[in-house]
Amino acid sequence: MKPSPFAYAKPADLAEALRLKADHGDDGTFIAGGQSLVATLNMRLSSPDILIDIGGVTELSGIEVSDGSVRIGALTRHRDLEDSPDIKTHAPLIAEAIAQVAHPAIRNRGTMGGSIAFADPAAELPACILALDGAIEIAGPDGRRKVAAGNFFKGLYDTDLGTGEMITAVEFAADSDDWRTGFDELARRHGDYAMAGLAARLRMDGDSIAEARLVYFAVGDKPMLATGAGGELAGKPLSAETIEAAAASLDSDLEPFDDLHSSAAMKLHLARELTRRVLTKIAGGAQ
Amino acid sequence: MSNRITITAQVNGETVTRDVEPRQSLVDFLRENLELTGSHVGCEHGVCGACTVRMNGEIVRGCLTLAVQADGAEVETVEGLSDTGEIADLQDAFLRLNAIQCGFCSPGMLITAAELLDRNPAPDRTQIREFIAGNYCRCTGYQTIVDAIEAVAKERRG
């Protein structure tokens, strides 16, 4: 299908972009890479009066590592993350996840900010940012603010972003040597939206797990931090028994719902299986 | 509200300037305004890959990119890549190894394969499959498409 007609503006800088958004309110929509948005426009699931193309706001692009923290500008493309030695070193979780984000042609245009703002519950990057305990940096008419990822994702395609606001960057602490990470997802076709996925980070204290952040996606209305499973792992070694205990506790952590391709029961089964696969792989790599 | 916007792009090496509707996709612009019908329109929501073209040296979905976003960009289609001979060996291998059946996916497959071999000159069959996973072949002729890409990778390495 073809989109409804809309007008188009391409601001040169952030201030102009925010001004345009303030002028048009909910009738104006920001477009970055457009890899989710244009599909929804084509299917007429959304029909804004004007697209505000932030593709020229180059100040929003780039990856910076300083003082133990990583800052990824909103316009940074998946391809940039894929090719970045800094991401490989300081955020191996994202480096592992990014190859599963859609397909190469889409990764060449899709952006970090777009993925976070769209908040698809089956998307990889929102889950990674939550697993990284990151923060979302937001600019709006009243200046800039930061929101913890745990408070940013509210529900199905619903975030803490207010009318007139846009994401400018995401930030998180660079992984220190005591973190182990793993990522996997199950999809019908490589690069398609997952039926279930897991972004996992474990902080090790010698042989035992000091802290576990297991974030499941495509099994709820937003990325889900499994606190019960994390609790099962804390203070224990990463053994077959503890992995099985974590997998079992997902019954109370997750409440998946049926979708086109899988029932809730199947999603829960896949989440448990991903727990075994990802944590067993981390255990193998740690030795 | 919809105002036409003037864009200028380098398409297959030629500078073109046209007035476009903001809602027009890049692939519709190429096909309808420039009569470059080698890029195909399939699903129109980013799933099938038939509309794959190159923008600023990288493959993109022609249906998920707006023509206005190509303003100032360099765009290459299967016509341009054929004229320059850049993908001649891929085209030859696709024919030779029967990787073309109905032909609908072939332009997208060829452009995607060209980017794969540019980034990874020695892909194994799994890597080839993963890279072309975003391109549907409606004849399901994947085996021979992977054969052809693998053969060209070997030939290019000598």
Coordinates of C-alpha atoms in Angstrom, one line a residue:
Chain A
M1 CA 0.0 0.0 0.0
K2 CA 0.9 3.6 -0.3
P3 CA 1.0 6.1 2.6
S4 CA -1.6 8.9 3.1
P5 CA -0.2 12.2 1.9
F6 CA 2.0 14.1 4.3
A7 CA 4.2 17.2 4.3
Y8 CA 7.9 17.0 4.9
A9 CA 10.5 19.1 6.7
K10 CA 14.2 18.6 7.2
P11 CA 15.5 20.7 10.1
A12 CA 19.2 21.5 10.2
D13 CA 19.7 21.2 13.9
L14 CA 18.1 19.9 17.1
A15 CA 16.5 23.3 18.1
E16 CA 14.8 23.6 14.8
A17 CA 13.6 20.0 15.0
L18 CA 12.0 20.6 18.4
R19 CA 10.5 23.9 17.2
L20 CA 8.8 22.1 14.3
K21 CA 7.5 19.4 16.6
A22 CA 6.2 22.0 19.0
D23 CA 4.4 23.7 16.1
H24 CA 2.7 20.5 14.9
G25 CA 2.2 18.5 18.2
D26 CA 0.8 15.1 17.7
D27 CA 0.2 15.8 14.0
G28 CA 4.0 15.8 13.4
T29 CA 6.2 12.7 13.6
F30 CA 9.9 12.5 13.7
I31 CA 11.6 10.3 11.2
A32 CA 15.1 9.0 11.5
G33 CA 16.0 5.8 9.6
G34 CA 12.3 5.2 9.1
Q35 CA 12.7 1.4 9.0
S36 CA 9.7 0.8 11.3
L37 CA 7.9 4.1 10.7
V38 CA 7.7 3.9 6.9
A39 CA 6.3 0.4 7.1
T40 CA 3.5 1.7 9.3
L41 CA 2.9 4.6 7.0
N42 CA 2.7 2.3 4.0
M43 CA 0.2 0.1 5.8
R44 CA -1.7 3.3 6.9
L45 CA -1.4 2.3 10.5
S46 CA -0.3 5.9 11.1
S47 CA -1.0 9.0 9.1
P48 CA 0.8 12.1 10.3
D49 CA 0.3 15.5 8.7
I50 CA 4.0 16.1 8.5
L51 CA 7.2 14.1 8.8
I52 CA 10.1 15.9 10.5
D53 CA 13.2 14.3 9.2
I54 CA 16.0 14.5 11.7
G55 CA 18.5 12.7 9.4
G56 CA 20.4 16.0 9.0
V57 CA 20.8 16.6 12.7
T58 CA 24.3 15.1 12.7
E59 CA 25.0 16.2 16.3
L60 CA 22.8 13.2 17.3
S61 CA 25.1 10.6 15.7
G62 CA 28.1 8.8 17.1
I63 CA 29.5 6.5 19.7
E64 CA 31.5 8.0 22.6
V65 CA 33.3 6.1 25.3
S66 CA 34.7 8.1 28.3
D67 CA 35.2 7.7 32.0
G68 CA 33.8 4.2 31.9
S69 CA 30.5 5.1 30.2
V70 CA 29.2 4.6 26.7
R71 CA 27.1 7.2 25.0
I72 CA 25.3 6.3 21.7
G73 CA 23.7 9.1 19.8
A74 CA 20.1 8.6 18.7
L75 CA 20.9 8.7 15.0
T76 CA 23.7 6.1 15.3
R77 CA 22.7 3.4 12.8
H78 CA 22.7 -0.4 13.6
R79 CA 25.4 -0.7 10.9
D80 CA 27.6 1.8 12.9
L81 CA 27.1 -0.3 16.0
E82 CA 27.9 -3.5 14.1
D83 CA 31.2 -2.1 12.8
S84 CA 32.3 -0.3 16.0
P85 CA 35.3 -1.7 17.8
D86 CA 34.2 0.3 20.9
I87 CA 30.9 -1.5 21.0
K88 CA 32.7 -4.8 20.7
T89 CA 35.0 -4.0 23.6
H90 CA 32.7 -2.1 25.9
A91 CA 29.2 -3.4 25.1
P92 CA 29.6 -6.9 23.8
L93 CA 26.0 -7.6 24.5
I94 CA 25.0 -5.1 21.8
A95 CA 27.7 -6.4 19.5
E96 CA 26.2 -9.9 19.8
A97 CA 22.6 -8.7 19.4
I98 CA 23.0 -6.4 16.5
A99 CA 23.6 -9.1 13.9
Q100 CA 20.1 -10.4 14.7
V101 CA 18.4 -7.0 14.3
A102 CA 16.5 -7.3 11.0
H103 CA 18.5 -7.6 7.8
P104 CA 21.6 -5.9 6.4
A105 CA 19.7 -3.4 4.2
I106 CA 17.6 -2.4 7.2
R107 CA 20.6 -2.1 9.5
N108 CA 22.1 0.3 7.1
R109 CA 19.4 2.8 7.9
G110 CA 17.7 1.9 11.2
T111 CA 18.9 3.8 14.2
M112 CA 19.3 3.3 17.9
G113 CA 17.0 6.2 18.8
G114 CA 14.3 5.0 16.4
S115 CA 14.3 1.5 17.9
I116 CA 14.1 2.7 21.4
A117 CA 11.4 5.3 20.7
F118 CA 9.3 2.8 18.7
A119 CA 9.6 0.3 21.7
D120 CA 8.5 -2.8 19.8
P121 CA 8.2 -5.5 22.5
A122 CA 10.0 -7.9 20.1
A123 CA 12.9 -5.6 19.3
E124 CA 16.4 -6.4 20.4
L125 CA 17.9 -3.0 21.4
P126 CA 15.3 -2.0 24.0
A127 CA 16.0 -5.3 25.7
C128 CA 19.8 -4.7 25.5
I129 CA 19.5 -1.2 27.0
L130 CA 17.4 -2.5 29.9
A131 CA 19.9 -5.3 30.5
L132 CA 22.7 -2.7 30.5
D133 CA 20.7 -0.7 33.1
G134 CA 21.1 2.2 30.7
A135 CA 19.5 5.6 30.6
I136 CA 17.6 7.3 27.8
E137 CA 18.5 11.0 27.2
I138 CA 15.6 13.1 26.0
A139 CA 15.3 16.6 24.6
G140 CA 12.1 18.6 24.7
P141 CA 10.7 22.1 25.0
D142 CA 11.7 22.2 28.6
G143 CA 15.3 21.1 28.0
R144 CA 17.0 17.8 28.5
R145 CA 16.3 15.0 30.9
K146 CA 17.4 11.4 31.5
V147 CA 15.1 8.4 32.3
A148 CA 16.3 5.0 33.4
A149 CA 15.5 2.3 30.9
G150 CA 13.5 0.6 33.6
N151 CA 11.2 3.5 33.8
F152 CA 11.2 4.4 30.1
F153 CA 9.4 1.4 28.6
K154 CA 5.7 1.6 29.7
G155 CA 3.9 -1.0 27.6
L156 CA 3.0 -1.9 24.1
Y157 CA 4.8 0.7 21.9
D158 CA 4.4 3.0 24.9
T159 CA 7.2 5.0 26.4
D160 CA 7.9 7.8 28.8
L161 CA 8.4 10.2 25.8
G162 CA 6.0 13.1 25.9
T163 CA 4.6 15.1 23.0
G164 CA 7.3 17.4 21.7
E165 CA 10.1 15.3 23.0
M166 CA 12.7 13.2 21.2
I167 CA 15.5 10.8 22.2
T168 CA 18.9 12.3 21.8
A169 CA 21.1 9.4 23.1
V170 CA 21.3 6.3 25.3
E171 CA 24.0 5.9 28.0
F172 CA 25.2 3.0 30.1
A173 CA 28.3 2.0 32.0
A174 CA 30.9 0.2 29.9
D175 CA 31.2 -3.5 30.9
S176 CA 34.0 -4.1 33.3
D177 CA 36.0 -7.3 33.3
D178 CA 33.6 -9.0 35.8
W179 CA 30.6 -8.9 33.5
R180 CA 29.6 -11.8 31.3
T181 CA 27.1 -11.3 28.6
G182 CA 25.0 -13.5 26.2
F183 CA 22.3 -13.0 23.7
D184 CA 20.0 -15.2 21.6
E185 CA 16.6 -15.2 20.1
L186 CA 14.3 -17.6 18.2
A187 CA 12.7 -16.3 15.0
R188 CA 11.0 -17.9 12.1
R189 CA 13.6 -16.5 9.7
H190 CA 17.0 -15.0 10.6
G191 CA 16.4 -11.3 11.0
D192 CA 12.7 -11.4 11.5
Y193 CA 11.1 -10.3 14.7
A194 CA 11.7 -12.8 17.5
M195 CA 9.1 -15.2 18.9
A196 CA 11.2 -15.0 22.1
G197 CA 14.6 -13.6 23.0
L198 CA 17.0 -13.0 25.9
A199 CA 19.6 -10.4 26.6
A200 CA 21.6 -11.5 29.6
R201 CA 24.3 -9.9 31.7
L202 CA 25.9 -11.5 34.8
R203 CA 28.4 -9.8 37.1
M204 CA 30.7 -12.5 38.5
D205 CA 32.4 -12.4 41.9
G206 CA 35.0 -15.2 41.5
D207 CA 33.0 -18.3 40.7
S208 CA 29.7 -17.0 41.9
I209 CA 27.2 -14.7 40.4
A210 CA 27.0 -11.3 42.1
E211 CA 24.2 -9.9 40.0
A212 CA 22.1 -11.2 37.1
R213 CA 20.1 -9.1 34.7
L214 CA 18.1 -11.3 32.4
V215 CA 15.9 -9.3 30.0
Y216 CA 13.4 -11.2 27.9
F217 CA 11.7 -9.8 24.8
A218 CA 8.8 -10.7 22.6
V219 CA 7.2 -12.4 25.6
G220 CA 5.3 -9.4 27.0
D221 CA 4.2 -5.9 26.1
K222 CA 7.7 -4.5 26.7
P223 CA 11.2 -5.9 27.5
M224 CA 10.9 -7.8 30.8
L225 CA 13.6 -7.9 33.5
A226 CA 13.2 -11.3 35.1
T227 CA 13.8 -10.4 38.8
G228 CA 12.8 -13.9 40.1
A229 CA 15.2 -15.7 37.7
G230 CA 17.9 -13.1 38.6
G231 CA 17.3 -13.8 42.3
E232 CA 17.7 -17.5 41.7
L233 CA 21.2 -16.9 40.2
A234 CA 22.5 -14.3 42.7
G235 CA 25.1 -15.6 45.1
K236 CA 25.4 -19.0 43.4
P237 CA 27.8 -20.5 40.9
L238 CA 26.7 -20.8 37.3
S239 CA 25.9 -24.5 37.3
A240 CA 23.4 -26.7 35.5
E241 CA 21.3 -26.7 38.7
T242 CA 21.1 -22.9 39.1
I243 CA 20.4 -22.4 35.4
E244 CA 17.5 -24.9 35.6
A245 CA 16.2 -23.0 38.7
A246 CA 16.4 -19.7 36.9
A247 CA 14.5 -21.2 33.9
A248 CA 11.8 -22.6 36.2
S249 CA 11.2 -19.3 38.0
L250 CA 10.3 -17.7 34.6
D251 CA 6.8 -19.0 35.2
S252 CA 6.3 -16.2 37.8
D253 CA 8.5 -13.6 36.0
L254 CA 6.8 -13.7 32.6
E255 CA 3.2 -13.5 31.5
P256 CA 3.4 -13.9 27.7
F257 CA 0.4 -13.6 25.5
D258 CA -0.5 -15.4 22.3
D259 CA 0.5 -13.9 19.0
L260 CA 0.2 -14.9 15.4
H261 CA 3.1 -17.4 15.5
S262 CA 3.1 -18.8 19.0
S263 CA 0.9 -19.4 22.0
A264 CA 1.7 -18.0 25.4
A265 CA 2.7 -21.5 26.6
M266 CA 5.1 -21.9 23.6
K267 CA 6.7 -18.5 24.3
L268 CA 7.3 -19.5 27.9
H269 CA 8.8 -22.7 26.7
L270 CA 11.1 -20.8 24.3
A271 CA 12.1 -18.4 27.1
R272 CA 13.1 -21.3 29.4
E273 CA 15.0 -22.9 26.5
L274 CA 16.8 -19.6 25.7
T275 CA 17.8 -19.3 29.4
R276 CA 19.5 -22.7 29.2
R277 CA 21.2 -22.0 25.9
V278 CA 22.5 -18.5 26.8
L279 CA 23.6 -19.2 30.4
T280 CA 25.2 -22.5 29.4
K281 CA 27.1 -20.7 26.7
I282 CA 28.2 -18.0 29.2
A283 CA 29.2 -20.8 31.7
G284 CA 31.3 -22.4 28.9
G285 CA 33.0 -19.2 27.9
A286 CA 33.8 -18.3 31.5
Q287 CA 36.0 -21.3 32.0
Chain B
M1 CA -1.4 18.7 3.2
S2 CA 1.3 17.7 0.8
N3 CA 3.7 19.9 -1.1
R4 CA 5.9 18.7 -3.8
I5 CA 9.6 18.9 -3.0
T6 CA 12.4 19.3 -5.4
I7 CA 15.2 16.7 -5.0
T8 CA 18.5 16.2 -6.8
A9 CA 20.3 12.9 -6.7
Q10 CA 23.0 11.1 -8.6
V11 CA 21.2 8.0 -10.1
N12 CA 23.5 5.5 -11.8
G13 CA 26.0 8.3 -12.3
E14 CA 23.6 10.8 -13.8
T15 CA 22.4 13.9 -12.0
V16 CA 18.6 14.0 -11.9
T17 CA 16.3 16.7 -10.5
R18 CA 12.6 16.1 -10.0
D19 CA 9.7 17.3 -8.0
V20 CA 8.3 14.5 -5.8
E21 CA 5.5 14.0 -3.3
P22 CA 7.0 13.5 0.2
R23 CA 5.1 10.2 0.5
Q24 CA 6.6 8.7 -2.6
S25 CA 9.0 5.8 -1.9
L26 CA 12.4 5.7 -3.4
V27 CA 11.6 2.6 -5.4
D28 CA 8.4 4.1 -6.8
F29 CA 10.4 7.2 -7.8
L30 CA 13.0 5.1 -9.6
R31 CA 10.4 3.0 -11.4
E32 CA 7.7 5.6 -12.2
N33 CA 9.6 8.9 -12.5
L34 CA 12.9 7.6 -14.0
E35 CA 11.5 4.4 -15.7
L36 CA 14.2 2.3 -14.0
T37 CA 12.0 -0.8 -13.6
G38 CA 14.7 -3.2 -12.6
S39 CA 14.0 -2.6 -8.9
H40 CA 10.8 -4.4 -8.0
V41 CA 8.0 -3.6 -5.7
G42 CA 6.9 -6.6 -3.6
C43 CA 5.6 -6.3 0.0
E44 CA 6.0 -2.5 0.5
H45 CA 6.8 -3.0 4.1
G46 CA 10.4 -4.1 4.2
V47 CA 10.0 -7.8 4.4
C48 CA 10.7 -9.1 0.9
G49 CA 13.8 -7.3 -0.3
A50 CA 12.7 -7.1 -4.0
C51 CA 13.2 -3.3 -3.9
T52 CA 16.8 -3.4 -2.7
V53 CA 18.9 -0.6 -4.1
R54 CA 22.2 1.0 -3.2
M55 CA 22.2 4.5 -1.6
N56 CA 25.5 6.2 -0.8
G57 CA 27.3 2.8 -1.4
E58 CA 25.1 0.7 0.9
I59 CA 22.0 -1.4 0.3
V60 CA 18.7 0.0 1.5
R61 CA 15.1 -1.0 1.2
G62 CA 13.6 1.1 -1.6
C63 CA 10.2 0.8 -0.1
L64 CA 11.3 2.0 3.4
T65 CA 13.2 4.9 2.1
L66 CA 11.4 8.0 0.9
A67 CA 12.4 9.7 -2.4
V68 CA 12.9 12.9 -0.5
Q69 CA 15.4 11.2 1.7
A70 CA 17.5 10.5 -1.4
D71 CA 18.0 14.2 -1.9
G72 CA 21.8 14.8 -2.3
A73 CA 22.4 11.0 -2.3
E74 CA 24.1 8.7 -4.8
V75 CA 21.7 5.9 -5.8
E76 CA 22.6 2.8 -7.8
T77 CA 20.1 0.3 -9.2
V78 CA 20.6 -3.0 -11.0
E79 CA 20.6 -1.1 -14.3
G80 CA 23.6 1.0 -13.2
L81 CA 25.5 -2.0 -11.7
S82 CA 24.8 -3.9 -15.0
D83 CA 26.1 -1.0 -17.1
T84 CA 29.3 -0.6 -15.1
G85 CA 30.0 -4.4 -15.2
E86 CA 30.4 -4.4 -11.4
I87 CA 28.1 -7.4 -11.0
A88 CA 28.7 -9.1 -14.3
D89 CA 30.3 -12.2 -12.7
L90 CA 27.3 -12.5 -10.3
Q91 CA 24.8 -12.2 -13.1
D92 CA 26.8 -14.8 -15.1
A93 CA 26.8 -17.2 -12.2
F94 CA 23.1 -16.7 -11.5
L95 CA 22.4 -17.7 -15.1
R96 CA 24.9 -20.5 -15.3
L97 CA 23.8 -22.1 -12.0
N98 CA 20.1 -21.6 -12.6
A99 CA 19.7 -19.2 -9.7
I100 CA 17.1 -17.3 -11.7
Q101 CA 13.7 -18.7 -12.1
C102 CA 10.9 -16.1 -12.4
G103 CA 13.4 -13.3 -11.9
F104 CA 11.4 -11.2 -9.6
C105 CA 13.8 -11.3 -6.7
S106 CA 17.0 -11.4 -8.8
P107 CA 17.8 -7.6 -8.9
G108 CA 17.5 -7.5 -5.1
M109 CA 19.4 -10.7 -4.6
L110 CA 22.3 -9.5 -6.9
I111 CA 22.7 -6.1 -5.2
T112 CA 22.5 -7.8 -1.7
A113 CA 25.1 -10.4 -2.8
A114 CA 27.4 -7.7 -4.1
E115 CA 27.4 -6.0 -0.7
L116 CA 28.0 -9.3 1.1
L117 CA 31.1 -10.1 -1.1
D118 CA 32.3 -6.5 -0.7
R119 CA 32.2 -6.9 3.1
N120 CA 33.2 -10.5 3.4
P121 CA 35.1 -11.9 0.4
A122 CA 35.0 -15.5 1.8
P123 CA 31.6 -16.2 3.3
D124 CA 30.5 -19.7 4.1
R125 CA 27.1 -21.0 3.1
T126 CA 25.6 -20.1 6.5
Q127 CA 26.8 -16.6 6.2
I128 CA 25.5 -16.3 2.7
R129 CA 22.1 -17.6 3.9
E130 CA 22.0 -15.1 6.8
F131 CA 23.0 -12.2 4.6
I132 CA 20.3 -12.9 2.0
A133 CA 17.7 -13.8 4.6
G134 CA 16.1 -10.4 4.0
N135 CA 15.4 -11.2 0.4
Y136 CA 12.5 -13.6 -0.4
C137 CA 12.7 -15.8 -3.5
R138 CA 9.1 -16.6 -4.3
C139 CA 10.2 -19.6 -6.4
T140 CA 12.1 -20.8 -3.3
G141 CA 15.3 -21.3 -5.4
Y142 CA 17.6 -20.5 -2.5
Q143 CA 19.9 -23.5 -2.9
T144 CA 21.0 -22.4 -6.4
I145 CA 21.2 -18.7 -5.3
V146 CA 23.6 -19.7 -2.5
D147 CA 25.5 -21.8 -5.0
A148 CA 25.9 -18.9 -7.3
I149 CA 27.1 -16.5 -4.7
E150 CA 29.5 -19.1 -3.3
A151 CA 30.9 -19.7 -6.7
V152 CA 31.5 -16.0 -7.4
A153 CA 33.2 -15.6 -4.0
K154 CA 35.6 -18.4 -5.0
E155 CA 36.2 -17.1 -8.5
R156 CA 37.0 -13.6 -7.2
R157 CA 39.5 -15.0 -4.7
G158 CA 41.2 -16.8 -7.6

